[in-house]
Amino acid sequence: MLILNFLKGCVKLIGDILGEDSKKRAANYISYLDAKLNTITNIISKIPKEQIPKVLHVTSLSPLTVDGSNTIINALIDTAGGINAAAEEALQIQWAAKIINPDKFASIDIIKETRNFYKTFLNYDLSQEEANRIINDDAPISR
């Protein structure tokens, strides 16, 4: 919600800068947004934790890029009642550690970690070939 509050602050500031009419429009927009957020939050709050879907927002396939924590997409996923599967950037951190310090992280099997991540968080059985393609920044397999 911090990002959404920041955005509402930006809308208010722009309204203040542009004059009285814009100030009223900004206030109306913020009220409308708050009402919709309250409606959504009231419904989402009743969903049992085990039924909350996991979401991965992919912004690019080559190279694979996803929206993690501290992004507007993470705020939207969270507000809409999802869990951002990439919010902790778990794979990226391991991959970076292995690339930057290969001697210290030789025990990390990034292909195995990638396959496990997809199975655990996305309920998808990623093949060895698909995982290799992701790690090697190869184009997806056409189907």
Backbone as numpy.savetxt, mean C-alpha at the origin, in Angstrom:
# Nx Ny Nz CAx CAy CAz Cx Cy Cz
-4.72 7.55 8.84 -5.53 8.75 8.84 -4.68 10.02 8.84
-3.43 9.90 9.25 -2.56 11.07 9.29 -2.43 11.70 7.90
-2.27 10.86 6.88 -2.15 11.40 5.52 -3.45 12.07 5.09
-4.59 11.46 5.42 -5.87 12.06 5.05 -6.07 13.39 5.77
-5.65 13.47 7.02 -5.74 14.74 7.75 -4.83 15.79 7.12
-3.66 15.37 6.68 -2.75 16.29 5.98 -3.40 16.81 4.71
-4.03 15.91 3.94 -4.68 16.33 2.70 -5.84 17.29 2.97
-6.61 17.02 4.03 -7.70 17.94 4.37 -7.13 19.31 4.74
-5.99 19.33 5.42 -5.34 20.58 5.76 -4.91 21.35 4.51
-4.44 20.61 3.50 -4.06 21.24 2.23 -5.27 21.84 1.53
-6.39 21.10 1.53 -7.61 21.61 0.90 -8.06 22.89 1.60
-8.01 22.88 2.93 -8.41 24.07 3.70 -7.49 25.24 3.38
-6.20 24.99 3.35 -5.24 26.06 3.07 -5.47 26.66 1.68
-5.68 25.82 0.69 -5.93 26.32 -0.66 -7.22 27.15 -0.69
-8.26 26.66 0.01 -9.49 27.42 0.10 -9.28 28.78 0.73
-8.48 28.82 1.81 -8.18 30.09 2.48 -7.44 31.05 1.53
-6.52 30.51 0.77 -5.72 31.35 -0.14 -6.56 31.91 -1.28
-7.48 31.10 -1.80 -8.24 31.50 -2.99 -9.43 32.41 -2.71
-9.77 32.61 -1.45 -10.85 33.55 -1.15 -12.08 32.91 -0.55
-13.06 33.77 -0.24 -14.25 33.35 0.51 -15.00 32.20 -0.14
-15.29 32.29 -1.44 -16.04 31.24 -2.11 -15.30 29.90 -2.04
-14.01 29.96 -2.30 -13.19 28.74 -2.25 -13.08 28.21 -0.83
-13.03 29.11 0.13 -12.95 28.72 1.54 -14.21 27.92 1.92
-15.38 28.39 1.47 -16.64 27.68 1.75 -16.67 26.33 1.04
-16.22 26.32 -0.20 -16.19 25.06 -0.96 -15.25 24.05 -0.32
-14.11 24.52 0.15 -13.15 23.64 0.83 -13.77 23.07 2.11
-14.44 23.93 2.87 -15.09 23.47 4.12 -16.19 22.46 3.80
-16.96 22.70 2.74 -17.99 21.74 2.34 -17.38 20.41 1.92
-16.27 20.47 1.19 -15.59 19.25 0.75 -15.10 18.46 1.97
-14.48 19.14 2.90 -13.95 18.47 4.09 -15.09 17.86 4.90
-16.20 18.56 5.04 -17.37 18.01 5.75 -17.91 16.77 5.04
-18.01 16.85 3.73 -18.47 15.72 2.92 -17.54 14.53 3.11
-16.23 14.77 2.99 -15.24 13.69 3.16 -15.34 13.08 4.55
-15.43 13.92 5.58 -15.54 13.41 6.96 -16.78 12.54 7.14
-17.90 12.97 6.58 -19.14 12.18 6.69 -18.98 10.82 6.02
-18.38 10.82 4.84 -18.18 9.55 4.12 -17.19 8.65 4.86
-16.13 9.25 5.39 -15.17 8.46 6.17 -15.81 7.85 7.41
-16.67 8.61 8.08 -17.38 8.10 9.25 -18.28 6.92 8.88
-18.99 7.05 7.76 -19.86 5.96 7.30 -19.04 4.71 7.03
-17.95 4.88 6.30 -17.10 3.73 5.97 -16.49 3.13 7.23
-15.98 3.96 8.10 -15.35 3.48 9.34 -16.34 2.70 10.20
-17.57 3.17 10.29 -18.58 2.47 11.09 -18.85 1.07 10.54
-18.86 0.92 9.23 -19.09 -0.40 8.63 -17.85 -1.27 8.77
-16.70 -0.73 8.46 -15.44 -1.47 8.49 -15.12 -1.97 9.91
-15.45 -1.18 10.90 -15.12 -1.53 12.29 -15.81 -2.81 12.75
-16.84 -3.24 12.04 -17.59 -4.44 12.42 -17.07 -5.70 11.73
-16.10 -5.57 10.84 -15.55 -6.73 10.14 -14.53 -7.42 11.04
-14.69 -8.72 11.28 -13.71 -9.45 12.10 -12.32 -9.40 11.45
-11.29 -9.32 12.28 -9.92 -9.20 11.77 -9.56 -10.30 10.77
-10.02 -11.51 11.02 -9.67 -12.62 10.13 -10.35 -12.52 8.76
-11.31 -11.62 8.62 -11.99 -11.44 7.34 -11.53 -10.19 6.57
-10.57 -9.48 7.14 -10.08 -8.28 6.47 -9.18 -8.72 5.31
-9.49 -8.27 4.10 -8.69 -8.70 2.95 -7.31 -8.03 2.91
-6.36 -8.78 2.37 -5.03 -8.24 2.15 -4.97 -7.72 0.71
-4.37 -6.54 0.55 -4.33 -5.87 -0.74 -2.88 -5.51 -1.06
-2.50 -5.74 -2.32 -1.19 -5.31 -2.78 -1.41 -4.38 -3.96
-1.02 -3.13 -3.82 -1.17 -2.15 -4.89 0.14 -2.08 -5.66
0.13 -2.65 -6.87 1.31 -2.69 -7.72 1.30 -1.45 -8.61
2.36 -0.67 -8.55 2.45 0.53 -9.38 3.26 0.28 -10.64
4.08 -0.76 -10.62 4.89 -1.10 -11.79 5.26 -2.58 -11.72
5.22 -3.24 -12.87 5.63 -4.64 -12.92 7.11 -4.79 -13.24
7.67 -3.81 -13.91 9.06 -3.93 -14.31 9.75 -2.59 -14.17
10.47 -2.37 -13.09 10.68 -3.30 -11.99 9.44 -3.34 -11.08
9.31 -4.43 -10.35 8.18 -4.57 -9.44 8.25 -3.46 -8.39
7.19 -2.65 -8.33 7.11 -1.57 -7.37 5.72 -1.59 -6.76
5.66 -1.54 -5.44 4.38 -1.54 -4.75 4.33 -0.37 -3.78
3.12 0.03 -3.40 2.95 1.10 -2.42 3.01 0.51 -1.03
3.96 0.98 -0.24 4.11 0.51 1.12 3.46 1.44 2.11
4.04 1.49 3.30 3.48 2.35 4.35 3.80 3.81 4.05
3.14 4.70 4.76 3.33 6.15 4.61 3.07 6.64 3.20
2.06 6.05 2.55 1.64 6.51 1.23 0.14 6.76 1.26
-0.34 7.53 0.31 -1.77 7.78 0.21 -2.50 6.47 -0.08
-1.89 5.60 -0.86 -2.52 4.31 -1.19 -2.67 3.47 0.07
-1.66 3.45 0.93 -1.77 2.72 2.19 -2.92 3.27 3.03
-3.04 4.60 3.07 -4.13 5.23 3.83 -5.48 4.84 3.25
-5.58 4.81 1.93 -6.85 4.43 1.29 -7.19 2.97 1.55
-6.21 2.09 1.44 -6.43 0.66 1.70 -6.89 0.47 3.14
-6.20 1.11 4.07 -6.53 1.00 5.50 -7.92 1.56 5.78
-8.23 2.72 5.25 -9.52 3.36 5.49 -10.66 2.55 4.89
-10.40 1.93 3.74 -11.43 1.14 3.07 -11.60 -0.25 3.67
-10.80 -0.59 4.66 -10.97 -1.86 5.36 -10.07 -2.97 4.89
-8.93 -2.64 4.34 -7.98 -3.66 3.91 -6.70 -3.58 4.71
-5.85 -4.56 4.45 -4.51 -4.58 5.03 -3.54 -4.50 3.86
-2.66 -3.55 3.88 -1.68 -3.40 2.81 -0.63 -4.48 2.97
-0.61 -5.43 2.04 0.32 -6.55 2.12 1.77 -6.10 2.04
2.01 -4.92 1.52 3.38 -4.43 1.37 3.72 -3.32 2.36
2.85 -3.11 3.32 3.03 -1.96 4.21 4.37 -1.96 4.93
4.92 -3.11 5.17 6.20 -3.17 5.86 7.37 -3.33 4.91
7.08 -3.39 3.62 8.11 -3.55 2.62 9.04 -4.71 2.96
8.44 -5.78 3.46 9.22 -6.92 3.96 10.15 -7.51 2.91
9.68 -7.67 1.71 10.55 -8.23 0.67 11.63 -7.25 0.24
11.25 -5.99 0.09 12.21 -5.01 -0.38 13.38 -4.85 0.58
13.08 -4.88 1.87 14.13 -4.72 2.88 15.11 -5.89 2.80
14.59 -7.10 2.67 15.46 -8.27 2.58 16.29 -8.24 1.30
15.63 -7.89 0.20 16.33 -7.82 -1.08 17.46 -6.80 -1.01
17.15 -5.61 -0.49 18.16 -4.55 -0.38 19.32 -4.98 0.51
19.00 -5.60 1.64 20.06 -6.06 2.54 20.99 -7.04 1.84
20.41 -7.96 1.09 21.20 -8.96 0.38 22.04 -8.33 -0.73
21.50 -7.34 -1.43 22.24 -6.66 -2.50 23.37 -5.80 -1.93
23.07 -5.05 -0.87 24.03 -4.11 -0.32 25.13 -4.81 0.49
24.75 -5.84 1.24 25.70 -6.57 2.09 25.59 -8.08 1.84
25.95 -8.54 0.65 25.74 -9.95 0.31 26.46 -10.93 1.25
27.62 -10.55 1.75 28.36 -11.44 2.64 27.67 -11.61 3.99
27.00 -10.56 4.44 26.34 -10.62 5.75 24.93 -11.24 5.68
24.34 -11.25 4.47 22.98 -11.78 4.31 22.93 -12.94 3.32
24.00 -13.70 3.28 24.07 -14.84 2.37 22.99 -15.88 2.69
22.54 -15.91 3.92 21.53 -16.92 4.31 20.13 -16.59 3.81
19.90 -15.37 3.35 18.57 -15.01 2.83 18.39 -15.62 1.45
17.38 -16.46 1.33 17.00 -17.02 0.02 15.84 -16.17 -0.48
16.15 -15.15 -1.27 15.14 -14.17 -1.66 14.05 -14.79 -2.53
14.38 -15.80 -3.30 13.36 -16.50 -4.10 12.38 -17.20 -3.17
12.90 -17.90 -2.20 12.06 -18.60 -1.22 11.21 -17.60 -0.43
11.83 -16.50 -0.01 11.10 -15.47 0.73 9.98 -14.86 -0.12
10.27 -14.63 -1.39 9.28 -14.05 -2.30 8.10 -15.01 -2.47
8.39 -16.27 -2.68 7.31 -17.26 -2.85 6.48 -17.37 -1.58
7.14 -17.38 -0.44 6.43 -17.48 0.84 5.57 -16.23 1.08
6.10 -15.06 0.75 5.36 -13.81 0.90 4.08 -13.84 0.08
4.19 -14.23 -1.19 3.01 -14.28 -2.06 1.98 -15.27 -1.52
2.43 -16.41 -1.04 1.51 -17.43 -0.50 0.84 -16.92 0.78
1.62 -16.37 1.68 1.11 -15.94 2.98 0.20 -14.73 2.90
0.63 -13.72 2.14 -0.09 -12.46 2.15 -1.04 -12.24 0.98
-0.80 -12.95 -0.13 -1.62 -12.74 -1.31 -2.39 -14.00 -1.71
-2.19 -15.07 -0.96 -2.86 -16.34 -1.22 -2.64 -16.78 -2.68
-1.40 -16.62 -3.13 -1.05 -16.98 -4.50 0.20 -17.86 -4.48
0.11 -19.01 -5.14 1.24 -19.92 -5.22 2.15 -19.49 -6.37
3.12 -18.67 -6.04 4.07 -18.17 -7.02 5.03 -19.30 -7.38
5.19 -19.54 -8.67 6.12 -20.59 -9.09 7.55 -20.12 -8.93
8.47 -21.07 -8.98 9.90 -20.74 -8.93 10.26 -19.81 -10.09
9.73 -20.11 -11.28 10.01 -19.29 -12.46 9.46 -17.88 -12.29
8.24 -17.74 -11.77 7.66 -16.41 -11.58 8.49 -15.61 -10.57
8.89 -16.26 -9.49 9.71 -15.58 -8.48 11.04 -15.14 -9.08
11.66 -16.00 -9.87 12.92 -15.63 -10.54 12.72 -14.43 -11.46
11.61 -14.42 -12.18 11.34 -13.31 -13.11 11.17 -12.00 -12.33
10.50 -12.06 -11.20 10.30 -10.86 -10.38 11.65 -10.35 -9.87
12.44 -11.23 -9.30 13.72 -10.82 -8.72 14.69 -10.34 -9.80
14.64 -10.96 -10.98 15.55 -10.59 -12.06 15.03 -9.45 -12.93
13.86 -8.90 -12.56 13.25 -7.79 -13.30 12.95 -8.17 -14.75
12.52 -9.43 -14.95 12.09 -9.89 -16.28 10.61 -9.59 -16.45
10.19 -9.48 -17.68 8.77 -9.25 -17.98 7.94 -10.43 -17.50
6.68 -10.18 -17.12 5.80 -11.28 -16.70 5.58 -12.28 -17.85
5.24 -13.49 -17.50 4.95 -14.54 -18.47 3.60 -14.24 -19.09
3.53 -14.23 -20.42 2.24 -14.02 -21.11 1.42 -15.28 -21.00
0.14 -15.09 -20.75 -0.75 -16.25 -20.64 -1.87 -16.14 -21.62
